[in-house]
Coordinates of C-alpha atoms and ligand atoms in Angstrom, one line a residue:
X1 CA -81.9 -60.0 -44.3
X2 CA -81.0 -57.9 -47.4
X3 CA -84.4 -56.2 -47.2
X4 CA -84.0 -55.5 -43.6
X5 CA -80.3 -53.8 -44.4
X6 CA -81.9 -51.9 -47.7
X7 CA -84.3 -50.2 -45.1
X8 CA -82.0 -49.6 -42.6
X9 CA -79.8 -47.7 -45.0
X10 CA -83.1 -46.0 -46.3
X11 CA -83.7 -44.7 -42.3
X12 CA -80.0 -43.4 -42.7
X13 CA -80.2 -41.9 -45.9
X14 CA -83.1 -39.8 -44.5
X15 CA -80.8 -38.7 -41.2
X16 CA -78.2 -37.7 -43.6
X17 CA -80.4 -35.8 -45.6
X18 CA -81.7 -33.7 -42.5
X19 CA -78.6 -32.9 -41.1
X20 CA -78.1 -31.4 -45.2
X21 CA -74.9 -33.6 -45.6
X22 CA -74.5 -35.0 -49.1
X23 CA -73.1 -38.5 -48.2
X24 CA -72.7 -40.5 -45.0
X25 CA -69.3 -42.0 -44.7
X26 CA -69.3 -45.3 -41.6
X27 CA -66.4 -46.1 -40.4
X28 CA -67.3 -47.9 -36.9
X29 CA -67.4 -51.8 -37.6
X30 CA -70.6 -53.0 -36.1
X31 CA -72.6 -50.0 -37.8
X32 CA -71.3 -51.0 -41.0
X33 CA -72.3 -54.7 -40.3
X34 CA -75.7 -53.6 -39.1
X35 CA -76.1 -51.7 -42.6
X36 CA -75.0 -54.2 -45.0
X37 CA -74.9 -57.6 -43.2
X38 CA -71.2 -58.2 -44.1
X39 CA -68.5 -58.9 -40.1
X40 CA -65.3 -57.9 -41.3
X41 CA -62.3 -56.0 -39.5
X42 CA -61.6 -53.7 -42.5
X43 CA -64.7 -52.1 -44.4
X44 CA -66.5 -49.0 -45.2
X45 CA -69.4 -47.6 -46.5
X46 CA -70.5 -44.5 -48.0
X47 CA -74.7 -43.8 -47.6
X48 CA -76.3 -41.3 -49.8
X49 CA -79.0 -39.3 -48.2
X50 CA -81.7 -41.5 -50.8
X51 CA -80.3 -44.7 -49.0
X52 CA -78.5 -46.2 -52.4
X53 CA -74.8 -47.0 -50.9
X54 CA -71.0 -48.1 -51.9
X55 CA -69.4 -50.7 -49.9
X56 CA -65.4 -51.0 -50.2
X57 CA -64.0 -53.6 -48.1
X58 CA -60.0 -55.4 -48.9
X59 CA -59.6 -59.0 -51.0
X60 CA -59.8 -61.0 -47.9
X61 CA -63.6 -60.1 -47.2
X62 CA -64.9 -59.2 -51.3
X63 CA -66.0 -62.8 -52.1
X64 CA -68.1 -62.5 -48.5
X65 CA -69.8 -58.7 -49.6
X66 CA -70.7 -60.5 -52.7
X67 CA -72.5 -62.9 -50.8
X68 CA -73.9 -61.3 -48.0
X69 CA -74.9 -58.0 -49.7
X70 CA -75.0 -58.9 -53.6
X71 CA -77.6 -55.8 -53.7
X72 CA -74.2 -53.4 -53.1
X73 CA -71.5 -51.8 -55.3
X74 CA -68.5 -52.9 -53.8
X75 CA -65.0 -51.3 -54.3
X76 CA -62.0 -53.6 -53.2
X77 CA -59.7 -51.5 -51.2
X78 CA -57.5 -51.9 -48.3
X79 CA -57.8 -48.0 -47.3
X80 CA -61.6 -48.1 -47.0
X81 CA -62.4 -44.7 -45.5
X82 CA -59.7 -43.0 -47.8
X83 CA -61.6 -45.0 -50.9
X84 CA -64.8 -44.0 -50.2
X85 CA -64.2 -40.0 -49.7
X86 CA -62.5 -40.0 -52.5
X87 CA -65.6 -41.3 -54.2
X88 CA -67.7 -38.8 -52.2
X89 CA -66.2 -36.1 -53.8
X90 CA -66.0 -37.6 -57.1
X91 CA -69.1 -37.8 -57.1
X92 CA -69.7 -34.2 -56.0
X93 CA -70.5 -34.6 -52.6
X94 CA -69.7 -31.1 -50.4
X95 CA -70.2 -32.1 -47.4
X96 CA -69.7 -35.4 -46.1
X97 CA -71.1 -37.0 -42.4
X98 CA -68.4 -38.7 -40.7
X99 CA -68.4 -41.2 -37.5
X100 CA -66.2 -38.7 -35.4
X101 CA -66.4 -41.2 -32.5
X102 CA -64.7 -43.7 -34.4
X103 CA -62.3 -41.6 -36.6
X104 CA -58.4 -41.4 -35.6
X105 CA -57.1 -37.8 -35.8
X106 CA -54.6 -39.3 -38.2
X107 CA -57.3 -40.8 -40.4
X108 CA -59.0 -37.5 -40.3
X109 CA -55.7 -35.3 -41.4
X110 CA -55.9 -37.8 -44.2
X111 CA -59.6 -37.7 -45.1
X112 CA -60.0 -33.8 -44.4
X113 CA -56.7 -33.8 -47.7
X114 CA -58.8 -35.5 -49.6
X115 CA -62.1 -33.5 -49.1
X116 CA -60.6 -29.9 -48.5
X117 CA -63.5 -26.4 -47.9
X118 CA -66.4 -27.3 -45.4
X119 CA -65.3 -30.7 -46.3
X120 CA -66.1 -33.2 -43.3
X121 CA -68.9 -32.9 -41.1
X122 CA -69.6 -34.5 -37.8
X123 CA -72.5 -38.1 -38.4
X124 CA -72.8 -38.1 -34.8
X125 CA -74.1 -41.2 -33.1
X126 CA -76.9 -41.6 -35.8
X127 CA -76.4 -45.4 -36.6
X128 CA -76.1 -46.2 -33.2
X129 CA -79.5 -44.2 -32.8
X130 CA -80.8 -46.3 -35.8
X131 CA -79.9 -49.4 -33.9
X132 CA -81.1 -48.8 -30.5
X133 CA -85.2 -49.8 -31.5
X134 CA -84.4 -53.7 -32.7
X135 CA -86.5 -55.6 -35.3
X136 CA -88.0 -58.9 -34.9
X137 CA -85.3 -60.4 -36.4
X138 CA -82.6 -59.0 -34.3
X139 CA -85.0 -59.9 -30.8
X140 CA -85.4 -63.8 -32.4
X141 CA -81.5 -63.8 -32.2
X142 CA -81.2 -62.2 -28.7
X143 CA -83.7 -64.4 -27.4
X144 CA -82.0 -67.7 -28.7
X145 CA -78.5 -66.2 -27.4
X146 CA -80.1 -65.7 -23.7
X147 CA -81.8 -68.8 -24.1
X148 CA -78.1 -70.9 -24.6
X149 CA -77.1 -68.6 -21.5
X150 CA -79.8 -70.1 -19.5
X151 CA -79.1 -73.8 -20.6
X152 CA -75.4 -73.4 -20.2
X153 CA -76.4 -72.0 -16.3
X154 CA -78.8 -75.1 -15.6
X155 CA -75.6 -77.0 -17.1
X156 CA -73.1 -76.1 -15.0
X157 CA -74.7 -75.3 -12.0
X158 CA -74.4 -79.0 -10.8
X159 CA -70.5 -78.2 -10.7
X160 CA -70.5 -75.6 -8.2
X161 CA -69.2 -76.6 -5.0
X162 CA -66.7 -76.7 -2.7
X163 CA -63.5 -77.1 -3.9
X164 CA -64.0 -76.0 -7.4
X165 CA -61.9 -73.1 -8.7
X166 CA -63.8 -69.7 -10.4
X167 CA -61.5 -70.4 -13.4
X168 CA -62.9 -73.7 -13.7
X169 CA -66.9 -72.6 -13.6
X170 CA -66.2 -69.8 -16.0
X171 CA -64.6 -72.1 -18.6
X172 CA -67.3 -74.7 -17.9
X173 CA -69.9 -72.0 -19.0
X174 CA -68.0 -71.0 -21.9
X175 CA -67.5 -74.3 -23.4
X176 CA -71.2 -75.3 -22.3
X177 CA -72.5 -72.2 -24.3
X178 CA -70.1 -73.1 -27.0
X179 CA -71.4 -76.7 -27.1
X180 CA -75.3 -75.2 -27.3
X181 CA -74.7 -73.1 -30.1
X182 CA -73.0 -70.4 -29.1
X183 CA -70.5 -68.5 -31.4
X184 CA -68.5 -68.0 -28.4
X185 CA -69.0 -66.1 -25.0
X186 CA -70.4 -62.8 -25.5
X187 CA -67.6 -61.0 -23.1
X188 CA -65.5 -62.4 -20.4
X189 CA -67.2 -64.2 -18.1
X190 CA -67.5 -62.8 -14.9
X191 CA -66.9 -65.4 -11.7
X192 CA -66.8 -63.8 -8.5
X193 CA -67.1 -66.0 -5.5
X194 CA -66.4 -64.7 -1.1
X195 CA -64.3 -61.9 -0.7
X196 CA -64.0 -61.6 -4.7
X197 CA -67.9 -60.7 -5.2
X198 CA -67.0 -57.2 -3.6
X199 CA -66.0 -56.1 -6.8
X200 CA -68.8 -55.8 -9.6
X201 CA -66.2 -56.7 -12.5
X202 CA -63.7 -59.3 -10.7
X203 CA -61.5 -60.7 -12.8
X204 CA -61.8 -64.6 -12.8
X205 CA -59.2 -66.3 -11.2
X206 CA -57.7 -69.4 -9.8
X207 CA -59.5 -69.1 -5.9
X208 CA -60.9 -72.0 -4.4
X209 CA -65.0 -71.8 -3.8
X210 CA -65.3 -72.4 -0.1
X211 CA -68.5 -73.5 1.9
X212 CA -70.3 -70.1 2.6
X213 CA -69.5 -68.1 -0.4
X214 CA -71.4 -66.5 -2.3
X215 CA -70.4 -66.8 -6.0
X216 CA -71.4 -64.1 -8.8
X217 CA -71.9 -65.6 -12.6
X218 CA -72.1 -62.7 -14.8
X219 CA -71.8 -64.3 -18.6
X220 CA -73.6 -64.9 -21.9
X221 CA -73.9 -66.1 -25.0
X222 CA -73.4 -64.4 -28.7
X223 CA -75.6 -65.6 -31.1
X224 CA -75.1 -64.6 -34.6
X225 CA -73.7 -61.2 -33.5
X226 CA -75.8 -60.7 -30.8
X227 CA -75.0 -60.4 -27.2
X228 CA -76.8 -61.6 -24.4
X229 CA -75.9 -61.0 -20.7
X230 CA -77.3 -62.5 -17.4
X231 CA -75.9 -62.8 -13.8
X232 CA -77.2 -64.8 -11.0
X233 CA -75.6 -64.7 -7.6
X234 CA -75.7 -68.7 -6.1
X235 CA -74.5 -69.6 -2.4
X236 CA -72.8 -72.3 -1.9
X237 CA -73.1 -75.0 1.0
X238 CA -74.1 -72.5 3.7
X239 CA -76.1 -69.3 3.7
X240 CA -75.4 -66.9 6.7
X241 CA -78.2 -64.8 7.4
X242 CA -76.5 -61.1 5.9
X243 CA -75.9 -63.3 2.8
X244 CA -79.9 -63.9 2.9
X245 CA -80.6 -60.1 3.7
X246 CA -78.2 -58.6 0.8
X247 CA -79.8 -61.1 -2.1
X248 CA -83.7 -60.2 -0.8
X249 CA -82.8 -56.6 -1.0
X250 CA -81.3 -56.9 -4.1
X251 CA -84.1 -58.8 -6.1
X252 CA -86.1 -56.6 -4.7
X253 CA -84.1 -53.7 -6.0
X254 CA -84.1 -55.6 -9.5
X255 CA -87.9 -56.2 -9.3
X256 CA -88.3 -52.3 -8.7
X257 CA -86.2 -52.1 -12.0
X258 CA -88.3 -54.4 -13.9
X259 CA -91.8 -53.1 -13.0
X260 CA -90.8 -49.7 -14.0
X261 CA -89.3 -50.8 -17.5
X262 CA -92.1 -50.0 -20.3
X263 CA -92.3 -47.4 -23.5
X264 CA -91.8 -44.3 -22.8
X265 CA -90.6 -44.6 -19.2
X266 CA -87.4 -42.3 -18.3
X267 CA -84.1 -44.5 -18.2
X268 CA -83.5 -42.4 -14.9
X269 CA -86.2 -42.9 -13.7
X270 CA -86.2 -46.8 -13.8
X271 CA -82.4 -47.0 -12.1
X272 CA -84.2 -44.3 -9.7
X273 CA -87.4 -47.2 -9.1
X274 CA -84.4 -49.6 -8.1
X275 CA -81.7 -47.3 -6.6
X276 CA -84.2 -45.9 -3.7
X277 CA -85.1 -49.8 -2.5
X278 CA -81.1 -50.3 -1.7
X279 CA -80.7 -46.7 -0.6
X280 CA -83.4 -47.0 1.5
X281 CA -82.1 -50.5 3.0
X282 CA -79.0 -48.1 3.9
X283 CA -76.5 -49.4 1.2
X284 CA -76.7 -46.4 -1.3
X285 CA -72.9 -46.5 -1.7
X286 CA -72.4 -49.7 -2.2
X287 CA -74.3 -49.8 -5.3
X288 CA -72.0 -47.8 -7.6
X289 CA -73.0 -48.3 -10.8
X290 CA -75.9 -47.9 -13.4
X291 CA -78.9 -50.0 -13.6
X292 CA -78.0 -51.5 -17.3
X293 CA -77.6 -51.2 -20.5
X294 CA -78.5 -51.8 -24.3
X295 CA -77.4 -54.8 -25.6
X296 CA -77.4 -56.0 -29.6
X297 CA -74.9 -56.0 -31.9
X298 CA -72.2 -54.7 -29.1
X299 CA -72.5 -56.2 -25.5
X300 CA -72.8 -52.2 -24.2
X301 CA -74.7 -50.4 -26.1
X302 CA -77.4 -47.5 -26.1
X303 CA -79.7 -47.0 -24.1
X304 CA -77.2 -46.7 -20.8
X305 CA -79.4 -46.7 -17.9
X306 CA -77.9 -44.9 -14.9
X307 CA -78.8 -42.1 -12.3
X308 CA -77.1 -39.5 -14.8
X309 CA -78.7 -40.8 -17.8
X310 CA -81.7 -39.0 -19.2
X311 CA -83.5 -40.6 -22.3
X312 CA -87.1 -42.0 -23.1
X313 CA -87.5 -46.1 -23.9
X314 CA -89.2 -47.3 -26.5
X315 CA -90.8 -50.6 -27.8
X316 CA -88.4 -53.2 -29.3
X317 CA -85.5 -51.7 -27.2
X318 CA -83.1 -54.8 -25.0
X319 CA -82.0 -53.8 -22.0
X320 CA -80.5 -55.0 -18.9
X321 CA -81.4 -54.7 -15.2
X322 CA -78.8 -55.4 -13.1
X323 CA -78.7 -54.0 -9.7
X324 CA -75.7 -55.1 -7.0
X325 CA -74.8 -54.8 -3.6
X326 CA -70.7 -54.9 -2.5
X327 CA -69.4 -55.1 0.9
X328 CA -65.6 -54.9 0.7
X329 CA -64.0 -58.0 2.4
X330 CA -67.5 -60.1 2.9
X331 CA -69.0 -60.6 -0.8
X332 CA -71.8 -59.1 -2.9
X333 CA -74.9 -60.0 -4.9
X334 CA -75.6 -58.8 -8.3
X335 CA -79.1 -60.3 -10.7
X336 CA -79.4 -59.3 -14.5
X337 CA -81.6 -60.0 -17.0
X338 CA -81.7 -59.3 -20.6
X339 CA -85.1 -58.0 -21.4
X340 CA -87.1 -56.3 -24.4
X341 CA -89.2 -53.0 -23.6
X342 CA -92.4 -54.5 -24.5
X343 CA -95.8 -52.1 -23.9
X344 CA -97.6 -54.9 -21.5
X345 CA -94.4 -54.6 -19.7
X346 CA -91.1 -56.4 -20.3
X347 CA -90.3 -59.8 -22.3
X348 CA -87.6 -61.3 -20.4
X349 CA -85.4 -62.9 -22.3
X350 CA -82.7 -64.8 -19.7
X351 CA -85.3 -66.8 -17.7
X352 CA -83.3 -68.5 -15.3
X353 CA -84.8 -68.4 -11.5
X354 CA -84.1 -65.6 -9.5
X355 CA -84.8 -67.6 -6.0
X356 CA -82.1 -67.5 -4.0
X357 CA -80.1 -71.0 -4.7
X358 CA -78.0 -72.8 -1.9
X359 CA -76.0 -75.4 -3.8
Ligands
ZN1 ZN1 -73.5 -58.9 -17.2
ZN2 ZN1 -74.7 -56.1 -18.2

């Protein structure tokens, strides 16, 4: 991938050089992975506005930089950030781009010491711009990590019945992904079965699946850093006939959603395509939240699709659609699928069934 992460550091360098900053320094995690290659929990890197870079990163991770991104200069530094200004100015930069979403005030007293005048300047959110339009490469990872998520679902799914605790189905995914190829899940798995699928991000627990519950998996896969995320509602044993309204309206709602997802479309627009099928049906309210979300090298990520969210999609862009429906004490019904904005309309990427399932 080093070519890949040379021209990613290229598309920064040019960012940096509009915004007339002299350097780049990125502190946030992910974005340094995405621009070097290298997973670490301490490192740093300092992008000049023609793309040529310095990594600094501590002992434990050096002999990894070396491998992953032999194409770098790497200084071997615990203080990363502190390393790399001081560089910065060393090198004469004025002004220097920082990730002020991911800087501590205490790191920036410190930083702001050590590059005094005009000094620091605000980056913005330009990596995590950079990284919302995916290669190839990055898709051929999300579509194996949704592909182990559908396995592990077809898997499992034999287990679910009566009797069975949530605990037990979300552990059964996790180790079933795990078994598949997963690195591990991609978040917390999500297991919401009666009463319990009333709220959209239940936390798992010990209750006994009954005969006529409905039973939310939301879960996925990570794959080589990257995230996938699907959610099928399943009833089990018996299927009461609100149960049957509440999952049509919703995959039609998520239908809606999909159909409108293509370049160029607005991101309020598509929750807007899927919202107005479940307002219409009368259950505006219990629908509160967005449509979806970005997924890559973080399981939320941009583009955020919701009724306040303005923004164009482009090509080469994974999203989610994910509409619910919540009743408080009776259950709810919530599909996703991980998808890719593709211009003959989406690539879906989780591919298990959406019929309605009565196990
Ligand atoms: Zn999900
Ligand atoms: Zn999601």
């Amino acid at each position: 991938m080093g070519d890949l992460h040379i021209a990613r550091r290229e598309r920064l360098g040019g960012l940096v050089a509009d915004q007339g900053a002299d350097a780049a320094l990125v502190t946030r995690l992910v974005n340094v992975r995405y621009l070097t290659g290298l997973d670490s929990s301490n490192a740093a890197l300092l992008v000049r506005p023609d793309g040529t870079a310095v990594l600094c990163t501590d002992g434990r991770y050096a002999g990894m930089a070396a491998a992953v991104c032999p194409e770098l200069e790497c200084v071997v530094d615990r203080a990363v950030a502190l390393t790399l200004t001081a560089r910065a100015v060393k090198d004469g930069a004025g002004r220097l781009a920082f990730e002020a979403h991911d800087v501590t005030v205490e790191l920036h007293v410190k930083l702001a010491a050590e590059a005094p005048g005009p000094g620091l300047v605000p980056l913005g959110r330009a990596v995590e711009e950079l990284r919302k339009i995916k290669d190839e490469a990055e898709i051929a990872l999300l579509r194996e990590a949704c592909a182990i998520t559908d396995r592990a679902f077809d898997a499992v799914l034999p287990r679910l019945r009566p009797g069975v605790t949530e605990r037990e189905i979300a552990t059964a995914l996790e180790r079933t992904m795990v078994d598949l190829g997963a690195e591990k899940p991609a978040f917390e798995s999500i297991v919401a079965s009666g009463p319990n699928g009333a709220f959209p991000h239940h936390h798992t627990g010990d209750r006994v699946i009954a005969a006529g519950d409905l039973v939310t998996m939301d879960f996925g896969a990570l794959y080589d850093g990257y995230h996938a995320d699907m959610t099928r509602t399943v009833a089990v044993g018996t299927l009461a006939d609100w149960q049957r309204d509440v999952y049509d309206l919703v995959q039609r709602a998520q239908q809606a959603g999909l159909d409108a997802v293509r370049p160029g479309a607005d991101t309020k627009a598509i929750d807007a395509a899927a919202r107005n099928v479940i307002v219409d049906a009368g259950h505006g309210d219990d629908f509160p939240h967005g449509l979806g979300h970005g997924v890559g090298l973080e399981i939320h990520e941009a583009p955020l699709m919701g009724y306040d969210r303005t923004g164009k999609l482009e090509g080469r862009v994974p999203v989610t659609v994910e509409p619910g429906v919540y009743l408080g004490g009776r259950g709810g019904v919530r599909i996703e699928d991980t998808l890719v904005v593709r211009p003959g309309g989406p690539e879906l990427l989780t591919q298990t069934s959406k019929e309605l399932l009565v196990v």
